[in-house]
Coordinates of C-alpha atoms in Angstrom, one line a residue:
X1 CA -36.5 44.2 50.0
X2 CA -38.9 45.3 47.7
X3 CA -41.3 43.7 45.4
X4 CA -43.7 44.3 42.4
X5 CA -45.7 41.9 39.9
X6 CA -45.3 41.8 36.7
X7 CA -47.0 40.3 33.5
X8 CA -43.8 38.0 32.2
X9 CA -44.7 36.2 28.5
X10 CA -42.2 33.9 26.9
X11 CA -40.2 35.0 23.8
X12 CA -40.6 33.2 21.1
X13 CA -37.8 31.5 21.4
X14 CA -37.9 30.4 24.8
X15 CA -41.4 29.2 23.6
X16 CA -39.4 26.8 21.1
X17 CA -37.9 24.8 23.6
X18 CA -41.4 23.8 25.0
X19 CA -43.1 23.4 21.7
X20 CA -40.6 20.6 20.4
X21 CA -40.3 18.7 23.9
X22 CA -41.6 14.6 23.6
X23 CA -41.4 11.8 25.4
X24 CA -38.0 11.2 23.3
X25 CA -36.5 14.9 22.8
X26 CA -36.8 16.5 26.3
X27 CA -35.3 20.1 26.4
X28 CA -33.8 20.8 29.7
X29 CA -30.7 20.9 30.6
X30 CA -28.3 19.6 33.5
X31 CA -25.0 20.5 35.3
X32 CA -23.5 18.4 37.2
X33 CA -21.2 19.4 40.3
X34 CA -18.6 17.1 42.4
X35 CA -18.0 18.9 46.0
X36 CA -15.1 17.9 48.5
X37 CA -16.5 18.1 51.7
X38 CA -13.5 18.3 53.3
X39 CA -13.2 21.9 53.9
X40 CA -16.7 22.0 55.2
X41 CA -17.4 22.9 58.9
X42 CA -17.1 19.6 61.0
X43 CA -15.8 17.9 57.3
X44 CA -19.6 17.0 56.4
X45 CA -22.1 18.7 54.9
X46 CA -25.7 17.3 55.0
X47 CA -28.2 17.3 53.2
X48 CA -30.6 19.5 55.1
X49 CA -28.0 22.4 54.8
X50 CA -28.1 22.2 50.9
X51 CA -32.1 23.0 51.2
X52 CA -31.3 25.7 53.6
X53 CA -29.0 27.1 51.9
X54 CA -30.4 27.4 48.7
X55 CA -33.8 28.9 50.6
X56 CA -31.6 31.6 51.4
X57 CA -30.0 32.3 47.5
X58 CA -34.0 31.7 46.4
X59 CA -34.3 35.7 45.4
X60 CA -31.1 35.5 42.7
X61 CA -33.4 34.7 40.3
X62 CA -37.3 34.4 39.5
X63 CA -36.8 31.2 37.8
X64 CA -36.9 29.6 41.3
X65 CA -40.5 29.9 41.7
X66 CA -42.1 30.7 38.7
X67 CA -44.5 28.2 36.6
X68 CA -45.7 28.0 33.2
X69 CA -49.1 29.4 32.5
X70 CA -50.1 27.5 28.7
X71 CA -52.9 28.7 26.8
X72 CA -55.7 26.1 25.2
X73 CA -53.9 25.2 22.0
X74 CA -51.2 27.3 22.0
X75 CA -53.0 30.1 20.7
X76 CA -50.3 32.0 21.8
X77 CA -46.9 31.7 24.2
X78 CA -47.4 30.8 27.3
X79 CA -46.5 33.2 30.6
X80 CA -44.4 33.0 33.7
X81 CA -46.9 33.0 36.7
X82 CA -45.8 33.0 40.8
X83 CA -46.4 29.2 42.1
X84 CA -48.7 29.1 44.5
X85 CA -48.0 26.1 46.2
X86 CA -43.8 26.5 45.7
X87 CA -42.2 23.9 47.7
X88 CA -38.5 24.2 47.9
X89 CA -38.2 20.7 49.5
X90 CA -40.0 19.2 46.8
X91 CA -37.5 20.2 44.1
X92 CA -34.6 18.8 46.1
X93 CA -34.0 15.5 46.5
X94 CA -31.5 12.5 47.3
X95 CA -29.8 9.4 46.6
X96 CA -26.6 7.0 47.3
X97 CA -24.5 5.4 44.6
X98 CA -24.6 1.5 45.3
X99 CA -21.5 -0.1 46.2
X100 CA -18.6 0.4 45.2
X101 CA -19.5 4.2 44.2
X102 CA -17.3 4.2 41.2
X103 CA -17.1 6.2 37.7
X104 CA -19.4 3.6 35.6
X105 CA -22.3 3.6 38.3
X106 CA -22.0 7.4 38.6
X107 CA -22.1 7.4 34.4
X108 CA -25.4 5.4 34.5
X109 CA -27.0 7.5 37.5
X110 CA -26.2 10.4 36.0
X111 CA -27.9 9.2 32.4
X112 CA -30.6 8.0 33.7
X113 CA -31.9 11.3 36.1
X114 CA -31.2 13.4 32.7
X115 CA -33.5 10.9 30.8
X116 CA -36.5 11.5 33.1
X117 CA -38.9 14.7 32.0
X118 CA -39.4 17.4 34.6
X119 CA -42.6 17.7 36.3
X120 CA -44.1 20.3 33.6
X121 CA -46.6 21.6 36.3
X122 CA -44.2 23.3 38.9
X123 CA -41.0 25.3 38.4
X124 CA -38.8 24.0 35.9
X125 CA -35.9 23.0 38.0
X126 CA -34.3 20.6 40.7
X127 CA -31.6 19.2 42.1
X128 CA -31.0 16.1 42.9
X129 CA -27.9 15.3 45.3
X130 CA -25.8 12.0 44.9
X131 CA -23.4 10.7 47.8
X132 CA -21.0 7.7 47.8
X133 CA -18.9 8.8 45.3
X134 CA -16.3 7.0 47.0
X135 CA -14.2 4.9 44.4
X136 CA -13.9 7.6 41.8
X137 CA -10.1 8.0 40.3
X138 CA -9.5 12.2 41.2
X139 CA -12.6 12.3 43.5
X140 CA -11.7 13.0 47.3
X141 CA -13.5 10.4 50.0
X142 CA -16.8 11.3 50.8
X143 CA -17.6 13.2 47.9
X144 CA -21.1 14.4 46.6
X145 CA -22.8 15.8 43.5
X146 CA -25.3 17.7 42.9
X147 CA -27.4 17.6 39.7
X148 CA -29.5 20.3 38.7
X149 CA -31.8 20.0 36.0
X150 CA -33.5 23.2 34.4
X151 CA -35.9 23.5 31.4
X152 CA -33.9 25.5 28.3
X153 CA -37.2 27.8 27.9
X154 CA -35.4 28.9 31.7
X155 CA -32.3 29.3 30.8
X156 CA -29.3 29.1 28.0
X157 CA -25.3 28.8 28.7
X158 CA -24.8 31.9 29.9
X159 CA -27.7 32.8 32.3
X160 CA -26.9 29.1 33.1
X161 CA -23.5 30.4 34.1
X162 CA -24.7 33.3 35.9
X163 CA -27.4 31.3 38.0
X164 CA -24.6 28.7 39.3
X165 CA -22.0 31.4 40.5
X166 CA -25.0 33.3 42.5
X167 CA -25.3 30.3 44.5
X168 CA -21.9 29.7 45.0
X169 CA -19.7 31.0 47.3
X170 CA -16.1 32.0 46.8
X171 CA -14.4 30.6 50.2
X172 CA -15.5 28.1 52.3
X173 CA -17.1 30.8 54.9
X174 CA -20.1 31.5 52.8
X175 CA -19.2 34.8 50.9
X176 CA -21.6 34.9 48.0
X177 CA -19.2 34.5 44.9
X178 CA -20.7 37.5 42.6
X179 CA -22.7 40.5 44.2
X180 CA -26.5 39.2 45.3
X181 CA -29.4 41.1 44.1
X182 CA -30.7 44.0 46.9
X183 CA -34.4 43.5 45.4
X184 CA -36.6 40.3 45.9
X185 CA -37.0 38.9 42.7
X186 CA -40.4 40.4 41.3
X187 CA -43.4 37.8 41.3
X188 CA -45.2 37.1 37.7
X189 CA -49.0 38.2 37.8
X190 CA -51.6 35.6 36.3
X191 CA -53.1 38.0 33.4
X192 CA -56.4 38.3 33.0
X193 CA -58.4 36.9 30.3
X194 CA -59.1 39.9 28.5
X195 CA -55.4 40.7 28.4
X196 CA -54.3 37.6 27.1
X197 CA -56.6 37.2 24.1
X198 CA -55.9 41.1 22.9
X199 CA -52.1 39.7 23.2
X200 CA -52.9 36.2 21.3
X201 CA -54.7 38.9 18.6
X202 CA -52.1 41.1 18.5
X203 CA -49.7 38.6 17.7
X204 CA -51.8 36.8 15.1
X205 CA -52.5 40.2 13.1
X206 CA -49.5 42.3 13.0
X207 CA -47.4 39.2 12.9
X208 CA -47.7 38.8 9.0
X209 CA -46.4 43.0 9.3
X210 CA -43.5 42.3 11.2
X211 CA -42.6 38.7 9.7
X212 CA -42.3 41.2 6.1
X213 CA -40.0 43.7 8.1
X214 CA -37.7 41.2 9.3
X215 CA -37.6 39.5 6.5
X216 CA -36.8 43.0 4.6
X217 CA -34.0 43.9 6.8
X218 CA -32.1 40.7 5.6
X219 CA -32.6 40.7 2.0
X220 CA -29.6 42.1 1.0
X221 CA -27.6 39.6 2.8
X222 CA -29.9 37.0 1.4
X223 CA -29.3 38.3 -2.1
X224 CA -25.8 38.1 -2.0
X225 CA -25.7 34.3 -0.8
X226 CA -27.9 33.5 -3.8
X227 CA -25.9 35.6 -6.4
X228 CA -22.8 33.7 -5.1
X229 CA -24.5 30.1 -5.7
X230 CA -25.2 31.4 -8.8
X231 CA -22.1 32.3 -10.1
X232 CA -20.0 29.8 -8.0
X233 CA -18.5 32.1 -5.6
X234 CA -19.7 29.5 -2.9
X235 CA -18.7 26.6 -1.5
X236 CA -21.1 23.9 -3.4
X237 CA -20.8 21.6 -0.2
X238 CA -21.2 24.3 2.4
X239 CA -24.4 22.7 3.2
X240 CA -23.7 19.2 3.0
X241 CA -23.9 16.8 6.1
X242 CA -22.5 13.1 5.6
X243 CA -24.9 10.8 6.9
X244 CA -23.7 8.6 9.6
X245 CA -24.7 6.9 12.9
X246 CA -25.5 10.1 14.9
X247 CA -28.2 10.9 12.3
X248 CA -30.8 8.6 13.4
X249 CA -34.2 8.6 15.8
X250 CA -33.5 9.2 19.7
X251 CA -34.7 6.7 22.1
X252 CA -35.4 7.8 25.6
X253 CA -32.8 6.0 27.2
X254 CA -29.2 8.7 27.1
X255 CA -25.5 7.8 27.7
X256 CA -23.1 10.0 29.4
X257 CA -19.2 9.9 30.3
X258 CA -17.0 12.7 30.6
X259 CA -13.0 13.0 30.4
X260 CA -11.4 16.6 32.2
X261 CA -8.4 18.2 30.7
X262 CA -5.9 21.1 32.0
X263 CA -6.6 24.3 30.2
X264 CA -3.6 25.5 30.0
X265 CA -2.7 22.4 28.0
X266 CA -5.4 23.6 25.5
X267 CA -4.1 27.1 25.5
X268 CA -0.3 25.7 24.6
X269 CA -2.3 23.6 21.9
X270 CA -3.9 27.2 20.5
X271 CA -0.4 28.6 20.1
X272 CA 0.7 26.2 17.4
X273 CA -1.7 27.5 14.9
X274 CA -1.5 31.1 14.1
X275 CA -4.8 33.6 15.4
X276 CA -6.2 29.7 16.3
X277 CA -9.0 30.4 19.4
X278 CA -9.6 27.7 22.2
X279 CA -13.2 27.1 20.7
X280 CA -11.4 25.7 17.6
X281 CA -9.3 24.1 19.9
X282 CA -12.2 22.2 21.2
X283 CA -13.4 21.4 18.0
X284 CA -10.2 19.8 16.7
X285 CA -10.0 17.4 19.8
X286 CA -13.9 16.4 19.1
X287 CA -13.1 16.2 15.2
X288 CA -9.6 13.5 16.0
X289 CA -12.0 11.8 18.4
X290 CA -14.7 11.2 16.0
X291 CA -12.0 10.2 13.5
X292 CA -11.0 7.6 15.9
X293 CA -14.3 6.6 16.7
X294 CA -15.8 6.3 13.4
X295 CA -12.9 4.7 11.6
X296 CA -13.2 1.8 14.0
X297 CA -16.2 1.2 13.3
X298 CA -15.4 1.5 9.3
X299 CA -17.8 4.5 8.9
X300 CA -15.7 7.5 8.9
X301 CA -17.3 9.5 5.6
X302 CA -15.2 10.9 3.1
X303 CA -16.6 14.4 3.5
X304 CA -16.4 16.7 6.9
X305 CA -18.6 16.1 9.7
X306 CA -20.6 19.0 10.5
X307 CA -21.0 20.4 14.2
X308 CA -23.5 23.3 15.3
X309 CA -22.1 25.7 18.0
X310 CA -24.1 27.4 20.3
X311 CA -23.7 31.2 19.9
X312 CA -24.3 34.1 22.9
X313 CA -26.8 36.6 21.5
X314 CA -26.9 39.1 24.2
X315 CA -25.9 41.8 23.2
X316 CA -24.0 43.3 26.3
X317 CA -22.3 42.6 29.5
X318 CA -25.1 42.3 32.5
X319 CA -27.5 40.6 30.3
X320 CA -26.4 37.2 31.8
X321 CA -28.3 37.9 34.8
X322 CA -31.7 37.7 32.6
X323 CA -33.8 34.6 32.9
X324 CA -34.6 32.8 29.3
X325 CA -32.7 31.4 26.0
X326 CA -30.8 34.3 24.0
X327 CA -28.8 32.0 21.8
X328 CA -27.7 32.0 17.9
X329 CA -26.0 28.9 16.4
X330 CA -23.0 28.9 13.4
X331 CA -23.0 25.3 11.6
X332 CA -19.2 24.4 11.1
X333 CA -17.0 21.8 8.9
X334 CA -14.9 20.5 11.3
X335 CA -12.5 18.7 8.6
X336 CA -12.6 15.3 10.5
X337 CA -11.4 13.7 7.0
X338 CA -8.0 15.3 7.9
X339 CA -6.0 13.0 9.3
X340 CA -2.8 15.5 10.5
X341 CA -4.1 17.3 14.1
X342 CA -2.5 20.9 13.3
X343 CA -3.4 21.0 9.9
X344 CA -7.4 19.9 10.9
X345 CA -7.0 22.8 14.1
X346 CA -5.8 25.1 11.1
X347 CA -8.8 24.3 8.8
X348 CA -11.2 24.3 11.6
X349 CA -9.3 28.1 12.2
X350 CA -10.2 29.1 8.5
X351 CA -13.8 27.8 9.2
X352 CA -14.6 29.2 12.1
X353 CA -13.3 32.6 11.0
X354 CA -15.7 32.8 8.2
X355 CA -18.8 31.9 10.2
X356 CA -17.9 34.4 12.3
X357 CA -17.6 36.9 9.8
X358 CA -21.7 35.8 9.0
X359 CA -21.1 34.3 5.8
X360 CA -22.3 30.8 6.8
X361 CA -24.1 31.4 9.8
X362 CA -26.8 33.8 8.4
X363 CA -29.5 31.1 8.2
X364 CA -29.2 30.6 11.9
X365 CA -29.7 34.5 12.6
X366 CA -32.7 35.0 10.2
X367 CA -34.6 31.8 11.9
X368 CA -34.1 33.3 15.3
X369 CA -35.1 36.7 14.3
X370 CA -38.0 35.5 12.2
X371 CA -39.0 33.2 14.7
X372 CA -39.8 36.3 16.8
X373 CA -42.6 37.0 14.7
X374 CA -44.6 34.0 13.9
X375 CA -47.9 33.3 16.4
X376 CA -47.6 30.6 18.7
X377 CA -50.1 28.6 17.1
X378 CA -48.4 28.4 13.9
X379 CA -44.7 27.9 15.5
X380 CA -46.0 25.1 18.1
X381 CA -47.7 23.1 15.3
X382 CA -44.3 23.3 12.9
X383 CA -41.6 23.3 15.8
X384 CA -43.8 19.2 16.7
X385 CA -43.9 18.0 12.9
X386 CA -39.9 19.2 12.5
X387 CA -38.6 17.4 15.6
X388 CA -41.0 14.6 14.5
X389 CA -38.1 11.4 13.6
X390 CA -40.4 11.1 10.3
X391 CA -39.4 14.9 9.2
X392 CA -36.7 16.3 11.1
X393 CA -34.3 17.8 9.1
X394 CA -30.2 16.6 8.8
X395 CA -28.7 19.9 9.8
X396 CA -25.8 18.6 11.2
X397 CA -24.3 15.5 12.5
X398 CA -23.8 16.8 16.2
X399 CA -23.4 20.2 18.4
X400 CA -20.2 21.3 20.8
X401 CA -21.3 23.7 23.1
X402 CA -18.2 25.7 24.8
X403 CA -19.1 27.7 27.6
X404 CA -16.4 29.3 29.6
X405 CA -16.7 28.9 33.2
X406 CA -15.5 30.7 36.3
X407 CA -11.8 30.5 37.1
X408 CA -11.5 30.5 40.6
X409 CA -12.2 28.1 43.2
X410 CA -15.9 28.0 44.1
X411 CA -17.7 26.4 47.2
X412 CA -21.3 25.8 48.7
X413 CA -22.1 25.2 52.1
X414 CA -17.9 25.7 52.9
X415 CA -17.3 22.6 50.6
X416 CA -15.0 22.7 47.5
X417 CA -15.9 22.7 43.8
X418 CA -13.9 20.2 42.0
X419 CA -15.5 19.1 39.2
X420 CA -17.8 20.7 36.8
X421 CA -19.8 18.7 33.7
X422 CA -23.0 19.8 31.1
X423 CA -25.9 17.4 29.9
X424 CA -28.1 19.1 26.8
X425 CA -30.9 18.0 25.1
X426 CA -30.3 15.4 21.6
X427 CA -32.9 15.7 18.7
X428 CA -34.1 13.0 16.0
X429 CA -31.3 13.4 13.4
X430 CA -28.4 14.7 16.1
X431 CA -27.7 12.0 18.5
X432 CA -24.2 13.4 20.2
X433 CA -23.9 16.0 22.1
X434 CA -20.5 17.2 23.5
X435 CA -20.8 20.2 25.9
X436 CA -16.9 21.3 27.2
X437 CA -17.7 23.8 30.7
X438 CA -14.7 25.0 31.9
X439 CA -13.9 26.2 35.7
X440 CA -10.7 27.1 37.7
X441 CA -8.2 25.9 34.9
X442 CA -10.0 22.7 33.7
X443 CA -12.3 22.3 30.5
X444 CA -14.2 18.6 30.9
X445 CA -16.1 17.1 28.0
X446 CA -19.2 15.9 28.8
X447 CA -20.3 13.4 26.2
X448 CA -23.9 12.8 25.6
X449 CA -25.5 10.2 23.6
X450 CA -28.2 7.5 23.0
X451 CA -28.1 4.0 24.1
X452 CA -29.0 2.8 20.9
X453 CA -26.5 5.0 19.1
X454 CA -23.4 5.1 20.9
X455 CA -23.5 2.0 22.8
X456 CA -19.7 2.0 23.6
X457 CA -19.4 5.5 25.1
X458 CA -16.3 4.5 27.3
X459 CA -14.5 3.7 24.2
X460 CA -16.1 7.4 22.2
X461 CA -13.9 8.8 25.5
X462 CA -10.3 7.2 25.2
X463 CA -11.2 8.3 21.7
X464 CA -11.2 11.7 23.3
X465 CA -8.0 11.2 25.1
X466 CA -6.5 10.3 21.8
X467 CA -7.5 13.1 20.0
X468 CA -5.9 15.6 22.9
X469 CA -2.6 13.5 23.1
X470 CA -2.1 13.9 19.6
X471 CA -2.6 17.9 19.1
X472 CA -0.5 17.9 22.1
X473 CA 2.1 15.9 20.9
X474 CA 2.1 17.6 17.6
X475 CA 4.9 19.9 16.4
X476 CA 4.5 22.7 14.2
X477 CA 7.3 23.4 11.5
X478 CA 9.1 26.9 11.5
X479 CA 6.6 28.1 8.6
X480 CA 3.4 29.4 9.9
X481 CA 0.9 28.9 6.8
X482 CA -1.5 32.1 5.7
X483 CA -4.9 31.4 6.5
X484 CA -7.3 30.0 3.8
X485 CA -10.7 30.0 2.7
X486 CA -12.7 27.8 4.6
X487 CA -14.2 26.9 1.1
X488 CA -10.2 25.7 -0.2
X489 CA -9.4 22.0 0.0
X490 CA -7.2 21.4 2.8
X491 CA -4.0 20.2 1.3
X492 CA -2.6 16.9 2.8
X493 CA 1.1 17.7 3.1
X494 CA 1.5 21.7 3.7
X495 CA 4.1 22.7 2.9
X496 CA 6.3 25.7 3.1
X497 CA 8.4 28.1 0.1
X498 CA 11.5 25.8 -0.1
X499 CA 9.6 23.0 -0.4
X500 CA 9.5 21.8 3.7
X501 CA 6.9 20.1 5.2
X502 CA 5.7 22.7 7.6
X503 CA 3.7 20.6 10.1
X504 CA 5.1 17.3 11.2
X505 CA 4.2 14.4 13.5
X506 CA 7.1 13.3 16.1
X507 CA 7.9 9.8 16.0
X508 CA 7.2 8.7 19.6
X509 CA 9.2 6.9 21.3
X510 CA 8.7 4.1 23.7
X511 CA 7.9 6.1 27.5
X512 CA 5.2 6.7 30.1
X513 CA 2.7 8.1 29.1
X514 CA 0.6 10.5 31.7
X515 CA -3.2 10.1 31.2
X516 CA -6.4 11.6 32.9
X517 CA -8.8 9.6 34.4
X518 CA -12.3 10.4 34.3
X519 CA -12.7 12.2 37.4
X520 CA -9.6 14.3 36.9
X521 CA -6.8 11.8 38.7
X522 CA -3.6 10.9 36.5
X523 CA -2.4 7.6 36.5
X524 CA 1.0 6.3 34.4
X525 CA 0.8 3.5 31.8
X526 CA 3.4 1.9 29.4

C-alpha cells in the first residue's frame, strides 16, 4: 500500500459540531448493533477477535486514527493531525448486562454510554461491546452489541453508512461487504506555524469577500420569499413552532427505547396515498405517535408540530466514502392536529413536496453555505451563545432523521446482523430525537430523549406502535384526492365529487392483534 501526508482542515461545518458541544449538548453520534453469534466459527465470538478484526479494516477510513489539532481561541478551524500514540485497544472496550439481560436494562445501558462525552484528546470514536443480552423478546441466546460512538464533526448519515458496511462482511466467512480501499488511508501532517496563521489570515480577510458572494448568489431567491410575505402569497404560520414539552433545556442524563417494524409494511402504507415517499411515511407514524403521546398528557397544541429532517448534501454517488458532515436540513409541518392517519400521510405528502421543491427549506441552505465563509473565531463564539438554554432559538419541536440502510444480511467476525438502531445528539429547545435506520427489510425507531423531558419513554413507544397500527389499518376510499398546497388547511372529512367520504377508518372488530416487541419478536394479545 501506499501512503502520503496531507494538511486536512475542518470545514466549517464540521467545525460546528465542535463549537456548540457542552457538558449538556454533546455532538456525537451512536449506532447500535445486535449480532447472533450463532453462525460464528465454534458459535462464539470473543471479544479479542472484534479488536483484531477491526485492526485489520483500520485503513477504510482516516477517521480511525486521526485527532483534532485546535488552535488558541479558535482563531480559526481546527485540523485533522495522525495520533501519535493511537491505541486501538484503548478505543474498544467491554461490559455485561446484569441479570436478567432484558430490554429495560439494555435501554438504560445504552442511555447512559451515549450520555458520556468522548475523550476529546484522541480519535473521535469507540466501541463499546455489551454481552448478556439474554432475555430480549426477538434477540437469539447469547447475543451481543456493539455500540460505536463517533463525533458528528467525523461523520454524518451517510459516511456513517458507508463506514459501517466497510467493516462488515457480507457472509459469515469474512468477505468484506463493499470493495476495501487498495491505498492506506493517507496520514494528516501537523502544519507548521507559519502555515496556519497565513490560513487563520486568509480566512479572517477575504471572509467578509466571500460572505458578500454568497450572499449575492441567493438574493433572488431571498427576494422572492419577502415579496410573497408581503403580498400574502405565503403561508403566515410557515414558521411557527407550538411550544410544548420538547422545547425546554437538556439535562445530561438521555433516554432511549426503540420499536422495529417490517418495511415492507411501510411500503404497503406508501401506496395508499398517491406519489406519498417512505420518508413521509416515517413522518406520519412519528406525527400519530406524538398525537397519542401528547393528548395524554393534555398538551397536544392546536397548531402542527414541526420536525427538522436531515438532508444529504453530496452532491454525487462515491462521495459517501468522504470523512466529515455534508448535511442540509428542510423544517416540515407534520400536521399532528390531524386526527385521520391517511389524510395526515397526505398533508405531510403536500409538505414535504414543497420543501423539496426549496420553497421552505431555503433558510437551511443559505446558513450552510454562508456558514462556509465566516472565521472560526466569529462562528465558535456565536455557534456557544446559540446553543446556550438562555438564547437558543425554537426552530422546531424535534428532528426525524431517515437514513436508508443496507438491504442484505450483514455479518462481523462470521456472526449475524440482526438488529440495527441510531442515537443523535438533542439541543436546548429540541429534546426528541427520533432516528429510523433501516437494514435488510426492517426500519427501527430509535427514540431519543431527556430524563427530565420524556420520563415515560416506554409509553412515547406503544405510542409508536399505535401510530403504525393505525396507517396500517386504514383504508383509503376509491377517490384518490389531488395534491394540495402545503400552505391549504387540511380539510377534516375529504371528500370526493359525489359527495363520498374518500378516506375512511374500519371499524375493528374484536381479534388478535399481532404486535412487535422491542427487539423485533411478535407476540399475540387480545
Amino acid at each position: 500500500m501506499t501512503e502520503q501526508s496531507n494538511i486536512n482542515q475542518l470545514s466549517a461545518q464540521d467545525a460546528q459540531f465542535l463549537y456548540i458541544q457542552s457538558a449538556t449538548n454533546l455532538t456525537h453520534v451512536m449506532a447500535v448493533y445486535i449480532y447472533d453469534p450463532s453462525t460464528a466459527p465454534g458459535g462464539k465470538v470473543r471479544f479479542k477477535d472484534i479488536i483484531e478484526h477491526m485492526r485489520k479494516r483500520m485503513d477504510v477510513s482516516p477517521m480511525f486514527k486521526r485527532k483534532l489539532y485546535r488552535l488558541p481561541l479558535d482563531i480559526d478551524h481546527p485540523y485533522w493531525v495522525e495520533d501519535e500514540h493511537f491505541d486501538l485497544e484503548a478505543h474498544i472496550s467491554h461490559s455485561r448486562l446484569p441479570e436478567p439481560g432484558d430490554w429495560r436494562q439494555f435501554c438504560i445501558h445504552v442511555a447512559r454510554h451515549h450520555s458520556k462525552p468522548l475523550d476529546m484528546n484522541r480519535p473521535l470514536w469507540d466501541m463499546y461491546v455489551v454481552e448478556g443480552l439474554d432475555n430480549i423478546p426477538g434477540y437469539a441466546k447469547g447475543s451481543y452489541a456493539i455500540l460505536t460512538r463517533i463525533h458528528h464533526s467525523t461523520i454524518d448519515g451517510v459516511s456513517g453508512a458507508h463506514f459501517f458496511a466497510a467493516i462488515s462482511d457480507k457472509d459469515p466467512h469474512g468477505t468484506p461487504a463493499i470493495p476495501l480501499p487498495k491505498t492506506k488511508a493517507s496520514a494528516n501532517a501537523l502544519p507548521t506555524t507559519a502555515e496556519i496563521l497565513n490560513r487563520a489570515i486568509n480566512s479572517t480577510v477575504t471572509s467578509p469577500v466571500k460572505l458578500t458572494q454568497a450572499l449575492m448568489k441567493f438574493t433572488p431567491a431571498l427576494l422572492s420569499s419577502a415579496q410573497k410575505s408581503l403580498t400574502g402569497g405565503a403561508d403566515k404560520t410557515e414558521s411557527g413552532v407550538p411550544q410544548t414539552r420538547f422545547n425546554a433545556a437538556v439535562t445530561p442524563h438521555k433516554m432511549f427505547d426503540a420499536i422495529t417494524f417490517d418495511l415492507e409494511e411501510l411500503k404497503q402504507m406508501r401506496r395508499k396515498v398517491q406519489e406519498a415517499t417512505i420518508n413521509d411515511v416515517v413522518l406520519a407514524i412519528c406525527s400519530g405517535a406524538l398525537r397519542h403521546y401528547l393528548t395524554k398528557h393534555k398538551e397536544l397544541p392546536d397548531e402542527p408540530l414541526v420536525a427538522v429532517a436531515p438532508v444529504n448534501a453530496r452532491s454525487r454517488s462515491g462521495e459517501e466514502s468522504n470523512p466529515g458532515t455534508n448535511i442540509s436540513a428542510m423544517t416540515i409541518k407534520i400536521w399532528s392536529n390531524i386526527e385521520d392517519p391517511l389524510e395526515r400521510l397526505e398533508a405531510i405528502r403536500d409538505t414535504t413536496r414543497e420543501t423539496k421543491a426549496a420553497k421552505s427549506g431555503l433558510s437551511a441552505r443559505i446558513m450552510t453555505d454562508l456558514s462556509k465563509h465566516i472565521p472560526g473565531v466569529t462562528m465558535a463564539g456565536v455557534s456557544r451563545i446559540l446553543t446556550d438554554e438562555r438564547f437558543a432559538p425554537k426552530m422546531s419541536n424535534l428532528m426525524v432523521s431517515n437514513v436508508p440502510g443496507p438491504q442484505i444480511q450483514l455479518y462481523m467476525n462470521g456472526a449475524k446482523l440482526t438488529h440495527q438502531y441510531g442515537l443523535a445528539p438533542l439541543a436546548h429547545g429540541m429534546g426528541l430525537f427520533i432516528a429510523t435506520p433501516s437494514y435488510n427489510g426492517t426500519i427501527s425507531f430509535s427514540i431519543i430523549s431527556d430524563r427530565k423531558i420524556m420520563p415515560d419513554i416506554e409509553f412515547f413507544r406503544e405510542c409508536l406502535q399505535k401510530a403504525f397500527d393505525e396507517l396500517r389499518d386504514a383504508k383509503p376510499g376509491k377517490v384518490v384526492q389531488q395534491p394540495r398546497k402545503a400552505s391549504e388547511a387540511p380539510k377534516k372529512q375529504p371528500v370526493s365529487a359525489d359527495g363520498s367520504v374518500m378516506y375512511r377508518r374500519v371499524a375493528k372488530k374484536p381479534r388478535a392483534v399481532v404486535s412487535k416487541q422491542p427487539g423485533g419478536a411478535r407476540s399475540k394479545a387480545s
